[in-house]
Tab-separated table of C-alpha atoms and ligand atoms in Angstrom:
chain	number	residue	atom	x	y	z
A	1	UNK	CA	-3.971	20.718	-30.253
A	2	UNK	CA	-0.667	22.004	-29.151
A	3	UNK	CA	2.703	20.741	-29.127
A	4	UNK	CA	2.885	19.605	-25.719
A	5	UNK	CA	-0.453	17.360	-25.530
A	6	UNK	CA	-1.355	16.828	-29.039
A	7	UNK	CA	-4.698	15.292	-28.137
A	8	UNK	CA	-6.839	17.068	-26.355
A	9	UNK	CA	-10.464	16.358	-25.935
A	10	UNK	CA	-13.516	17.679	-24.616
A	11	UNK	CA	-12.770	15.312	-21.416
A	12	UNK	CA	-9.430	16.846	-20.725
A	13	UNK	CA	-10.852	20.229	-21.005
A	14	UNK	CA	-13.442	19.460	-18.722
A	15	UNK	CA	-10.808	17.510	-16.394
A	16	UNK	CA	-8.984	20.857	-16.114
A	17	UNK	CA	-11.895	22.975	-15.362
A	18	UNK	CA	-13.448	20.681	-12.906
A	19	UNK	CA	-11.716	17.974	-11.557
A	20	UNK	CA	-9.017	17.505	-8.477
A	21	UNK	CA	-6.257	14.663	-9.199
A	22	UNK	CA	-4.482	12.975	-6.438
A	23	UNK	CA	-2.481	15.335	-5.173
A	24	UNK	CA	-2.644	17.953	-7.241
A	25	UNK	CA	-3.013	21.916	-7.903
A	26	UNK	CA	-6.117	23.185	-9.735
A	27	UNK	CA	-4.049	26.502	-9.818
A	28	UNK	CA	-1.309	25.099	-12.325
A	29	UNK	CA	-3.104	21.636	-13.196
A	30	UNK	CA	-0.840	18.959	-15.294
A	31	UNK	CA	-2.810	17.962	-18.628
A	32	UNK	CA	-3.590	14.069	-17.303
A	33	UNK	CA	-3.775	11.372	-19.748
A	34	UNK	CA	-7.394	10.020	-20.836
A	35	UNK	CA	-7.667	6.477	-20.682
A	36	UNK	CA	-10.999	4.957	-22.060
A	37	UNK	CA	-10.376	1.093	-21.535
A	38	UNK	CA	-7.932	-1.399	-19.998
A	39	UNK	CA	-7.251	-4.714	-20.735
A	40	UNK	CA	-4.246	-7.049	-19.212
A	41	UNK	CA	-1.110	-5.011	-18.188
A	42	UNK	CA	-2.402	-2.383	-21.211
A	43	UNK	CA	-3.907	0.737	-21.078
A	44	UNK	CA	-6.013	1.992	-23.730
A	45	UNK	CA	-5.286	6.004	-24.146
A	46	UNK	CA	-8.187	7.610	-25.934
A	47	UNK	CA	-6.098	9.326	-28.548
A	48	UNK	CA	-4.907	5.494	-29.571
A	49	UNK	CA	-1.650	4.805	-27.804
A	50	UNK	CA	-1.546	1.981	-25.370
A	51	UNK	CA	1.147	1.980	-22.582
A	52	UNK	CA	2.340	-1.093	-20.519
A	53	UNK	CA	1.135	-0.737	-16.797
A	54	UNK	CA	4.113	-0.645	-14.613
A	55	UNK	CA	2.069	0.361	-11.639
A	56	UNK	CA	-0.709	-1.857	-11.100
A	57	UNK	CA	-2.611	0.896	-10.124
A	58	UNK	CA	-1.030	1.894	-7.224
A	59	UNK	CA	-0.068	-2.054	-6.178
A	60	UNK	CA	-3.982	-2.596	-7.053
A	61	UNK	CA	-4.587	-4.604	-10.290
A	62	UNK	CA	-2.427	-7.692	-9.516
A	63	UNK	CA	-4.495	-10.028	-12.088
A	64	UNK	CA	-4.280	-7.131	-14.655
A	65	UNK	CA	-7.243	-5.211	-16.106
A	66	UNK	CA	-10.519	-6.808	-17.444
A	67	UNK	CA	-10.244	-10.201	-16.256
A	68	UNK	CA	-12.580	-12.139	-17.331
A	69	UNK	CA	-13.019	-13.942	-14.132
A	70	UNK	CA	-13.245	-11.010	-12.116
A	71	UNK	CA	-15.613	-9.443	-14.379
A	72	UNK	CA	-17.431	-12.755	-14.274
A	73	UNK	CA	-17.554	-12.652	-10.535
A	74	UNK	CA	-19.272	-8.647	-10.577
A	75	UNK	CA	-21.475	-9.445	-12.830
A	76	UNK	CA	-23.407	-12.392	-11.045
A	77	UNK	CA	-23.385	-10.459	-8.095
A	78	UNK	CA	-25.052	-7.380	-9.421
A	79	UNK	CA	-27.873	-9.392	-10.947
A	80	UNK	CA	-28.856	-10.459	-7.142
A	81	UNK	CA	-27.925	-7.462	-5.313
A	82	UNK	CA	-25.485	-4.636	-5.380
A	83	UNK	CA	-25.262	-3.600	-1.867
A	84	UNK	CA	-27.191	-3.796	1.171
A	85	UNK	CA	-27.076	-2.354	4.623
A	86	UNK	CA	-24.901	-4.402	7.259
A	87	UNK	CA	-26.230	-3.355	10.363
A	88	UNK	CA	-28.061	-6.218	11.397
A	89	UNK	CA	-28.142	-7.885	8.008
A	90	UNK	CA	-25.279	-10.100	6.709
A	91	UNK	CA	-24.635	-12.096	3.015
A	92	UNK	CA	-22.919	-14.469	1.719
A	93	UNK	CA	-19.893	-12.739	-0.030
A	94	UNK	CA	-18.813	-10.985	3.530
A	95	UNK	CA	-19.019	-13.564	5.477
A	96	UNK	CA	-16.847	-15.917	3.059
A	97	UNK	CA	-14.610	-13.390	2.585
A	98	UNK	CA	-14.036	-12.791	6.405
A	99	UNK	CA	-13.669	-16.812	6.610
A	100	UNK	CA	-11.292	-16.785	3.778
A	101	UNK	CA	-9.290	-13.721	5.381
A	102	UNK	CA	-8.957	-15.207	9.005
A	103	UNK	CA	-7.856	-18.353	7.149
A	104	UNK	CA	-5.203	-16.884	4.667
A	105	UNK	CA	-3.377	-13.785	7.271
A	106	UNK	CA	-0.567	-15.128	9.942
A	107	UNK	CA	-1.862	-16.824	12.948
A	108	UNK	CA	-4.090	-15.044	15.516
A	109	UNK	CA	-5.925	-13.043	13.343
A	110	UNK	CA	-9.137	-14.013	13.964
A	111	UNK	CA	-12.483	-11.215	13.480
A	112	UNK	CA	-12.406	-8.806	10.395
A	113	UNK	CA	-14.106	-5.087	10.341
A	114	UNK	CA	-15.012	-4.191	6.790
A	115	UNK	CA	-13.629	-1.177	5.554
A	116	UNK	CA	-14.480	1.087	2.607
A	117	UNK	CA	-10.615	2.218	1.871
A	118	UNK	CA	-6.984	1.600	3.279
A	119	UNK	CA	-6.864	4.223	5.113
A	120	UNK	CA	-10.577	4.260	6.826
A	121	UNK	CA	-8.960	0.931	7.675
A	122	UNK	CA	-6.448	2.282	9.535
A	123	UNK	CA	-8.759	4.509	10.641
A	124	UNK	CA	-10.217	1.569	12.360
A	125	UNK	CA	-7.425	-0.236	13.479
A	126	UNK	CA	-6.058	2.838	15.257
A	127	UNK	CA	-9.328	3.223	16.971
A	128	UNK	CA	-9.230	-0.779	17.571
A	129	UNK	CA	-6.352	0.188	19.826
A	130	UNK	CA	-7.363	3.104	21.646
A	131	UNK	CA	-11.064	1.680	22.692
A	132	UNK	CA	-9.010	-1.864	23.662
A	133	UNK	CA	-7.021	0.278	26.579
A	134	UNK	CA	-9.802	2.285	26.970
A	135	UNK	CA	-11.649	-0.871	27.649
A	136	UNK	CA	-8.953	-2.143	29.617
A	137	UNK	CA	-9.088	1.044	32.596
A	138	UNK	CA	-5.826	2.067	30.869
A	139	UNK	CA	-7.113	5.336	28.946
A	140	UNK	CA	-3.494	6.688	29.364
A	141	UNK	CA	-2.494	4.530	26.721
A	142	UNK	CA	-3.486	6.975	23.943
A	143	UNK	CA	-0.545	7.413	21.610
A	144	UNK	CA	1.056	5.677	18.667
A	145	UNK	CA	4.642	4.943	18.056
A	146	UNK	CA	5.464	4.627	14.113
A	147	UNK	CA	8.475	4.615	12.105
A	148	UNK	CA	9.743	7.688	9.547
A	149	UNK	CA	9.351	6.914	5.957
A	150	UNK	CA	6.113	5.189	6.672
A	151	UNK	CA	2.961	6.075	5.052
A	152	UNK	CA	-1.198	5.052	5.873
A	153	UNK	CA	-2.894	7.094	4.369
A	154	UNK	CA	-4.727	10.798	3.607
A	155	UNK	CA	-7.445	10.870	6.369
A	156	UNK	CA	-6.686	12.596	10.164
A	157	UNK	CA	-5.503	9.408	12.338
A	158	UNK	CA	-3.587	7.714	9.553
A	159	UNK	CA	-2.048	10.899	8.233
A	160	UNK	CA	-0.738	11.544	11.845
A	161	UNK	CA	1.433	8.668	11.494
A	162	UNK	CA	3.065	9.134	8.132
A	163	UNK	CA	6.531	10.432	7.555
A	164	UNK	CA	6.143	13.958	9.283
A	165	UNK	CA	8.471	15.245	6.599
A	166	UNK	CA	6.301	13.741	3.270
A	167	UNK	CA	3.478	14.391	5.384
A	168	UNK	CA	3.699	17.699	5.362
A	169	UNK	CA	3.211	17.361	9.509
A	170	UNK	CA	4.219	21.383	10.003
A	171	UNK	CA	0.835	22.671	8.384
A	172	UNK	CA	-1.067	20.406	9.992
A	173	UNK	CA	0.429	20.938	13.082
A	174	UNK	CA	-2.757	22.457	14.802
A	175	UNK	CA	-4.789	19.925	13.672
A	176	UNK	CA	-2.923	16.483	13.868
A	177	UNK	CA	-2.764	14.862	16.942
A	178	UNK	CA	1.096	13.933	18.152
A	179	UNK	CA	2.417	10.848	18.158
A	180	UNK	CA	6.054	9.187	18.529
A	181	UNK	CA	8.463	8.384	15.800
A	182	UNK	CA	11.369	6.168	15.434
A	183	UNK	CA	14.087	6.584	12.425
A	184	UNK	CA	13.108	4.554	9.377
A	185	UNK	CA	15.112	1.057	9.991
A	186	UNK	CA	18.524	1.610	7.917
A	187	UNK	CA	19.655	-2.306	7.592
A	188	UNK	CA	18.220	-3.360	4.207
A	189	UNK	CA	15.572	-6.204	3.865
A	190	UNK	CA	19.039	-8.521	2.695
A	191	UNK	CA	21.989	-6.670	4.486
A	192	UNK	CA	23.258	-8.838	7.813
A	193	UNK	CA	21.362	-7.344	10.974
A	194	UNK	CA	22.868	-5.086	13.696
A	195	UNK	CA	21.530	-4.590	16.479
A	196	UNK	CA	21.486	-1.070	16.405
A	197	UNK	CA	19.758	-0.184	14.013
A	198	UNK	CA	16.607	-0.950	16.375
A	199	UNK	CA	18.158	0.924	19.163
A	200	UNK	CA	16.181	4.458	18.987
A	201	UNK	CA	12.874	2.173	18.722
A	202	UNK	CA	13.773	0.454	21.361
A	203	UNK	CA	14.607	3.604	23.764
A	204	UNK	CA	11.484	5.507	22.985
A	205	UNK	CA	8.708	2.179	23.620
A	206	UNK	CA	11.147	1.884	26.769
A	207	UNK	CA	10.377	5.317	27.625
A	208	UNK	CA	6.888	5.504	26.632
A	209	UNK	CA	5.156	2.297	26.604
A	210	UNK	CA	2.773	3.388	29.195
A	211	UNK	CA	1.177	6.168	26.684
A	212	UNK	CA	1.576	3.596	24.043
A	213	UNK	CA	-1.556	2.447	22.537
A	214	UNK	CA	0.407	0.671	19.501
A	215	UNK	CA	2.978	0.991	17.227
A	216	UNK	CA	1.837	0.914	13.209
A	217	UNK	CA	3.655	0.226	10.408
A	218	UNK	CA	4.245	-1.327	6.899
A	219	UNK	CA	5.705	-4.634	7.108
A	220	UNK	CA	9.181	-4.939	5.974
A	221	UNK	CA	8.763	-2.560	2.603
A	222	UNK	CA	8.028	0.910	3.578
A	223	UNK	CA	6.029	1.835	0.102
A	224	UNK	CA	4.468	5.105	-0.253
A	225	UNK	CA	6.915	6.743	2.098
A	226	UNK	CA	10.514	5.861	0.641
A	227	UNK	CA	10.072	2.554	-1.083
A	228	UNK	CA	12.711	0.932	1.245
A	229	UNK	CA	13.027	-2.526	1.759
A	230	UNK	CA	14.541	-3.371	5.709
A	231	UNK	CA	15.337	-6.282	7.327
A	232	UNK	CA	12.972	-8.773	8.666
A	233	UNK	CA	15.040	-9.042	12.053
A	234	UNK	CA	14.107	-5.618	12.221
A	235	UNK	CA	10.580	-6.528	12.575
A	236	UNK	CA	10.753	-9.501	14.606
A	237	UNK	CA	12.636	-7.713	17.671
A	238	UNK	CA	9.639	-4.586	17.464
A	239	UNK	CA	7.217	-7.988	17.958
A	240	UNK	CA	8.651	-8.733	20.600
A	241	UNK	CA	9.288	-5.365	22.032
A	242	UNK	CA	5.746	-4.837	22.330
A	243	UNK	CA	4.835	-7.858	23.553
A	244	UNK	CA	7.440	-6.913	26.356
A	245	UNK	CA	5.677	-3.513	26.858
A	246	UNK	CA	2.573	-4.301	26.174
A	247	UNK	CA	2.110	-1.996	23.438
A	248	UNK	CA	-0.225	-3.764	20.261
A	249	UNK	CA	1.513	-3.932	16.906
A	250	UNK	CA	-0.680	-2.847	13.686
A	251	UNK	CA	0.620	-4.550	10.546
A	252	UNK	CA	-0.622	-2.068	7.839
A	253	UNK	CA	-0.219	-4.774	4.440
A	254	UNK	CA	-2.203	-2.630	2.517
A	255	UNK	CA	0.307	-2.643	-0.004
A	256	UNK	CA	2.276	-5.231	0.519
A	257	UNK	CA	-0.785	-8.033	1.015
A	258	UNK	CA	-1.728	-10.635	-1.271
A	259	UNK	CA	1.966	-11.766	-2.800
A	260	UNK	CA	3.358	-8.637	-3.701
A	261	UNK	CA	6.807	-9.078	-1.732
A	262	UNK	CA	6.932	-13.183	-2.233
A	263	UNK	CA	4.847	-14.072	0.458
A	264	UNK	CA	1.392	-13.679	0.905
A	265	UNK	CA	2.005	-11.340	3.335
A	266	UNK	CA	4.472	-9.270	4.486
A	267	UNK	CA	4.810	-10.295	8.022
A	268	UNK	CA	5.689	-13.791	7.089
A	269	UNK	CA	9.149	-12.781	6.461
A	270	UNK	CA	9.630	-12.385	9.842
A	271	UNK	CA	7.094	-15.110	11.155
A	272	UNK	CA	5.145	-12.689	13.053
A	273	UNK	CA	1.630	-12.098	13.723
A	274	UNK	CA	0.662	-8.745	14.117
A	275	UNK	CA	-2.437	-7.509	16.831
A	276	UNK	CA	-4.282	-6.149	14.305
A	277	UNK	CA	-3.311	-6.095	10.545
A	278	UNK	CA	-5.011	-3.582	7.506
A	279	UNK	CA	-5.770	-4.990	4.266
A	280	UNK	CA	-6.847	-3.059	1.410
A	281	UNK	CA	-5.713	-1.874	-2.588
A	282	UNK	CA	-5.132	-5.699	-4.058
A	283	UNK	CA	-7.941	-6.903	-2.195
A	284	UNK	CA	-10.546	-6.885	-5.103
A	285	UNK	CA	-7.499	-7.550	-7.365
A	286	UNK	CA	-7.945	-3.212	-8.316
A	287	UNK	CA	-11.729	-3.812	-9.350
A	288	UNK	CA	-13.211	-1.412	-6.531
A	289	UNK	CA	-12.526	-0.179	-3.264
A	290	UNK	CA	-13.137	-2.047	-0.019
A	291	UNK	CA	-10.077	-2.441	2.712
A	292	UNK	CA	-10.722	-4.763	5.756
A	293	UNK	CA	-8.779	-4.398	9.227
A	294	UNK	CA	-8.658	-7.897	11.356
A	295	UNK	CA	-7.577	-8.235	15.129
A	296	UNK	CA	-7.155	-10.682	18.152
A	297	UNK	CA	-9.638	-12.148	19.976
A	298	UNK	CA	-7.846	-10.427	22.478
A	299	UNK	CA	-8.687	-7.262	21.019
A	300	UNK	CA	-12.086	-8.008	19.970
A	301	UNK	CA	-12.990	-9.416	23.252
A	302	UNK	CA	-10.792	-6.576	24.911
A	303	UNK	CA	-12.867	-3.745	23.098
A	304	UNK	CA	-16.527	-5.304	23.492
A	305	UNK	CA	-16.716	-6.652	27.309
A	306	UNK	CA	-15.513	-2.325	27.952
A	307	UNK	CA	-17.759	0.426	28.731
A	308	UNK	CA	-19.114	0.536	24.908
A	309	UNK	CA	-20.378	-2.844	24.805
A	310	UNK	CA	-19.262	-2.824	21.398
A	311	UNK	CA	-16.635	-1.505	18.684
A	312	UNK	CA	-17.665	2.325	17.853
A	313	UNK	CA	-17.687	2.217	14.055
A	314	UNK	CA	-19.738	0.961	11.010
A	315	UNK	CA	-19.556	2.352	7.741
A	316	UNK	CA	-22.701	2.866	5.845
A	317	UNK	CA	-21.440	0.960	2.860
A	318	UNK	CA	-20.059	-2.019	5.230
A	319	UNK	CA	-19.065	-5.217	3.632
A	320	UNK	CA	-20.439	-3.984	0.072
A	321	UNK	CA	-21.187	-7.434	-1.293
A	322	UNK	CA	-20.404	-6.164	-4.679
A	323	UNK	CA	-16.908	-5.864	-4.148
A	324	UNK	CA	-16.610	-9.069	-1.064
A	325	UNK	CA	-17.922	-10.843	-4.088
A	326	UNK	CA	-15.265	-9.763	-6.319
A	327	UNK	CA	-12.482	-10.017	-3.534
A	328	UNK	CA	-13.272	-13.238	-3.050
A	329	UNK	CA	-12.933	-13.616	-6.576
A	330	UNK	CA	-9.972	-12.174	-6.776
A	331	UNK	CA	-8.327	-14.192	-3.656
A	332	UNK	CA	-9.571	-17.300	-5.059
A	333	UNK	CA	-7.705	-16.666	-8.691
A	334	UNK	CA	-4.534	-16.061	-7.129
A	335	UNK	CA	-4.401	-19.189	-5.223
A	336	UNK	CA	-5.309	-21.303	-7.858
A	337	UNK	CA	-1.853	-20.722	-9.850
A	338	UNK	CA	1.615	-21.157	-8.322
A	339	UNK	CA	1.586	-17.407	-7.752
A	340	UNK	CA	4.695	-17.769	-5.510
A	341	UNK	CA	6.574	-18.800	-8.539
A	342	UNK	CA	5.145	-16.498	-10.586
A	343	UNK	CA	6.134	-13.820	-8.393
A	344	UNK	CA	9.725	-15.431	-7.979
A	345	UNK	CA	9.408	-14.961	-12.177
A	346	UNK	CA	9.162	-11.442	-11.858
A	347	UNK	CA	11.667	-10.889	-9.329
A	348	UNK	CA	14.116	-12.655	-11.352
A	349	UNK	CA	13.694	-10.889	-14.189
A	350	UNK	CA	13.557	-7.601	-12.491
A	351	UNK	CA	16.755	-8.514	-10.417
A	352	UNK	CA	18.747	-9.065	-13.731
A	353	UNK	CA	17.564	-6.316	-15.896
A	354	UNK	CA	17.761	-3.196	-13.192
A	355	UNK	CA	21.498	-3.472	-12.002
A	356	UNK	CA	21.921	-1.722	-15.404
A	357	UNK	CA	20.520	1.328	-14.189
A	358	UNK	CA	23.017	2.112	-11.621
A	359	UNK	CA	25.501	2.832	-14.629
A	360	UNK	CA	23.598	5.658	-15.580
A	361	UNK	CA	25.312	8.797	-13.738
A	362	UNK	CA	21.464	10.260	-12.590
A	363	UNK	CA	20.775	7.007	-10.505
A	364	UNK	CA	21.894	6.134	-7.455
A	365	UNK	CA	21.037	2.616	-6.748
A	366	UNK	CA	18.434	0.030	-7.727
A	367	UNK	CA	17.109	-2.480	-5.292
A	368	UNK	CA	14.175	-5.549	-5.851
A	369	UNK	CA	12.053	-7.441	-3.727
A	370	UNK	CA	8.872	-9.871	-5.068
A	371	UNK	CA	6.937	-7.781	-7.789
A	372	UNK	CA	8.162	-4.077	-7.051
A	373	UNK	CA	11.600	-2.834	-8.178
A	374	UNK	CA	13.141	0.269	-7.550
A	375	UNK	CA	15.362	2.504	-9.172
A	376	UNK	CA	16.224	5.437	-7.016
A	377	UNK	CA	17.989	8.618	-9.098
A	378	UNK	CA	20.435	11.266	-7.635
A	379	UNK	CA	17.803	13.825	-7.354
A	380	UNK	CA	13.974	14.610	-7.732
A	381	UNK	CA	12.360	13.753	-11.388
A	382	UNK	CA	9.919	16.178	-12.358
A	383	UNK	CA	7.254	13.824	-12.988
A	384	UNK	CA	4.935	15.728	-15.509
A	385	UNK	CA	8.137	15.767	-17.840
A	386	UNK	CA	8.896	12.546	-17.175
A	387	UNK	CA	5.764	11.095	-17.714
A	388	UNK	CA	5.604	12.198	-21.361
A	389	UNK	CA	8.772	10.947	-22.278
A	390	UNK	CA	7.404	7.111	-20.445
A	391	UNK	CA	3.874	7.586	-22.565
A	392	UNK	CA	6.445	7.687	-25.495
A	393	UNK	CA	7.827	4.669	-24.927
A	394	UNK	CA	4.463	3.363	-24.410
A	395	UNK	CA	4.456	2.588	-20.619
A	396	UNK	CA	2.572	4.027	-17.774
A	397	UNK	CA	5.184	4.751	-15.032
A	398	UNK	CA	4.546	7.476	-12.500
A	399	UNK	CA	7.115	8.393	-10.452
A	400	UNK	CA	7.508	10.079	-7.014
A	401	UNK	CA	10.851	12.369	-5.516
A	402	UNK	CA	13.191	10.592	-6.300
A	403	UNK	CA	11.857	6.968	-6.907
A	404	UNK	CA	11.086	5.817	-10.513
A	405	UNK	CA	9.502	2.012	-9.276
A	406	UNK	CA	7.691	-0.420	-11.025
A	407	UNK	CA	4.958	-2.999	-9.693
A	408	UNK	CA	3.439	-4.748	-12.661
A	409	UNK	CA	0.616	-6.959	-12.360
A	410	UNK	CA	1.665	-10.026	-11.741
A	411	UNK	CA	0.212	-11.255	-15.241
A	412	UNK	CA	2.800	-9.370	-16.765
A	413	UNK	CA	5.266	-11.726	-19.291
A	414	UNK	CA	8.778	-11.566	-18.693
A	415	UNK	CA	9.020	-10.123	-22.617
A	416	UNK	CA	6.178	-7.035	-21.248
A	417	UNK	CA	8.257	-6.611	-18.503
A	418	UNK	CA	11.437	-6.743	-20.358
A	419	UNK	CA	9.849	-4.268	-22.822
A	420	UNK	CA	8.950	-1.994	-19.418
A	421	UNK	CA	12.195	-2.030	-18.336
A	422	UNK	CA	13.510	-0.758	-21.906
A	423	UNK	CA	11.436	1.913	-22.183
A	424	UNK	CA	12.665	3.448	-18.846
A	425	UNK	CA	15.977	2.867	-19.751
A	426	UNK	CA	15.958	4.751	-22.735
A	427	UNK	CA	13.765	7.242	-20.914
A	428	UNK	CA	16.478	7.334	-18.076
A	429	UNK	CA	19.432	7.335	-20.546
A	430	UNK	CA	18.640	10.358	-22.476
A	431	UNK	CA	20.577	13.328	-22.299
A	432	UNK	CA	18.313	16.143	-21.398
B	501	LIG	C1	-2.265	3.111	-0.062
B	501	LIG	C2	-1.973	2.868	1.339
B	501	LIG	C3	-2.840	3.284	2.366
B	501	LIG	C4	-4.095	4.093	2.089
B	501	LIG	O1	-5.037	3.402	1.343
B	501	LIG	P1	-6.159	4.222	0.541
B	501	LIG	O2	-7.009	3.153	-0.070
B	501	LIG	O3	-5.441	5.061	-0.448
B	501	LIG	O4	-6.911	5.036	1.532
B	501	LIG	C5	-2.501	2.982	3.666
B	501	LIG	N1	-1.386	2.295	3.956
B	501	LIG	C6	-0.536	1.871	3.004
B	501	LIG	C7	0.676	1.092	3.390
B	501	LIG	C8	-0.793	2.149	1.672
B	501	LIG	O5	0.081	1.751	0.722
């Protein structure tokens, strides 16, 4: 027992000596906090505190933990089968789920590839768009356009499209392959548009469009990357851009899918469909991983009557039917409730309650869209100090530079949320 972490068990010893955290140093490791159950927007520490869940598990848990019908939903399907191969064999939980999928995501979208994580998905959907020019004779297509700020995840292809500054791009630079970047759009998602603010887009898929494979990004809220919300018009003229250049568009709603920003998904802001669009982290409602990455028959035919004869890829744990069954689950219980309202509930709340912040002389705006709210300070936090003072109020916020956001599961009551919201005030507030 020390001062600093007054509980300290045999697991955090062992978490020390063993065990790499996202993103962190085994060198100078930061004591994490043991959690031994979760239940609704609560987690259960294992020295007895519980802590409100402001972050969904990174944007996953959006019916909260331990739901019953979730649970119910794992539990049949282990009895008949956990998981078995999908080469050449297919079940029922995929195949609804792809159904359900092509059904639910804008207009267009019409085959799914089952993917173990969000970014194998984009994994996938980048090499969608290379083997579709491939495919086409047009092998010259081979680079992506994306925008700074973005982020799609950890692995090679999707890491050499993240913000080259948050991405660390300079040590990796014998390893990544290059690709184009425009400035992160400026005009906010409710700020009236200007033109300009598309214009260095618009020069470089002018330029380049004939090594342009696609452009990726994260439709309207750049998360990871900056937590910015921009403008849908923004969106809507880089649609239309590429259909001018021919260039294909990847939608990655990995975060933003499934109601997070007020509409089912992102795109629909703008009433666009993307070529191909990556789904992943709410798609099992936070119960396990699986991501999915749909396309165009265009692209699907595109890629399969080239060279190949068929898409190059295929996971060995493909369309786990364990979690399909739980996704579908999951999709099903949000569209049984007016989860549009429910999401306009949160956004209400957290548009009246955060416009206190900016008082505070350490913050330097707040901003809200759907279920995620931002407060954005003057400078850096140093999350492990941070963090201690949020467990003491009894929430679980984890901050990142200079963001300190919050995107509850949608379960959360307005008087949880309310009760968040105090805690990081006070946390916020405090002298140092
Ligand atoms: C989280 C995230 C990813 C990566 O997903 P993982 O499951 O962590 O691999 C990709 N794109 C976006 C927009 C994300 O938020």
């Amino acid at each position: 027992m020390t001062a600093d972490n007054p509980y300290q068990s045999e697991i955090l010893s062992k978490d020390q000596e063993f065990v790499w955290h996202p993103y962190s140093s085994l060198s100078d490791p930061i004591p994490a906090y043991e959690v031994v159950s979760a239940e609704g927007v609560n987690l259960q520490l294992a020295d007895g505190r519980q802590l409100i869940d402001a972050m969904s598990s990174w944007w996953c848990a959006i019916h909260g933990y331990n739901h019953p019908v979730l649970n119910a939903a794992a539990k049949q399907q282990i009895d008949s089968m956990s998981h078995v191969m999908f080469g050449g064999i297919t079940h029922a939980p995929a195949v609804n789920l792809c159904e359900k999928l092509v059904n639910l995501t804008p207009l267009g979208l019409s085959k799914v590839f089952l993917a173990d994580s969000g970014s194998v998905s984009v994994e996938v959907a980048i090499k969608m768009a290379f083997q579709y020019w491939i495919s086409q004779g047009q092998a010259d297509k081979n680079k992506l356009l994306s925008l700074r700020g973005g982020y799609h995840g950890d692995t090679f292809a999707a890491m050499s499209v993240c913000d080259p500054v948050n991405g660390m791009h300079h040590i990796f630079e014998k390893v990544l392959p290059q690709h184009y970047f425009a400035p992160a759009p400026q005009i906010a998602f409710d700020q009236a548009w200007d033109d300009r603010d598309i214009a260095d887009f618009k020069s470089i898929i002018e330029t380049h469009h004939k090594q342009l494979a696609a452009v990726i990004l994260e439709p309207i809220v750049q998360g990871a990357g900056g937590m910015r919300f921009y403008s849908p018009e923004y969106l809507r003229q880089v649609r239309a851009l590429c259909d001018q250049h021919h260039v294909l568009l990847i939608a990655d709603e990995i975060a933003t899918g499934f109601g997070r920003t007020g509409k089912l998904f992102a795109c629909e802001w703008s009433q666009i469909s993307p070529d191909i669009m990556c789904l992943g982290k709410s798609l099992t409602g936070g119960y396990m991983t699986l991501a999915a990455t749909l396309c165009t028959e265009e692209v699907s035919r595109g890629i399969c009557e080239g060279e190949a004869g068929c898409f190059m890829h295929g996971p060995t744990f493909m369309g786990n039917p364990l979690a399909c069954a739980v996704a579908n689950a999951s999709i099903d219980l949000l569209l049984s409730q007016d989860w549009s309202a429910n999401i306009q509930r949160i956004e209400n709340t957290l548009a009246t309650e955060l416009p206190a912040f900016n008082q505070l002389r350490t913050v330097a705006n707040t901003r809200v869209l759907g279920a995620i709210g931002v407060i954005e300070m003057k400078e850096p936090v140093n999350v492990a100090q941070i963090q201690k003072k949020f467990v003491a109020q009894g929430i679980w916020v984890r901050p990142f530079g200079k963001l300190v956001y919050i995107m509850p599961p949608f379960i959360i009551t307005n008087q949880q949320l309310k009760q968040l919201i105090q805690g990081i005030y006070k946390v916020l507030s405090a002298p140092d």
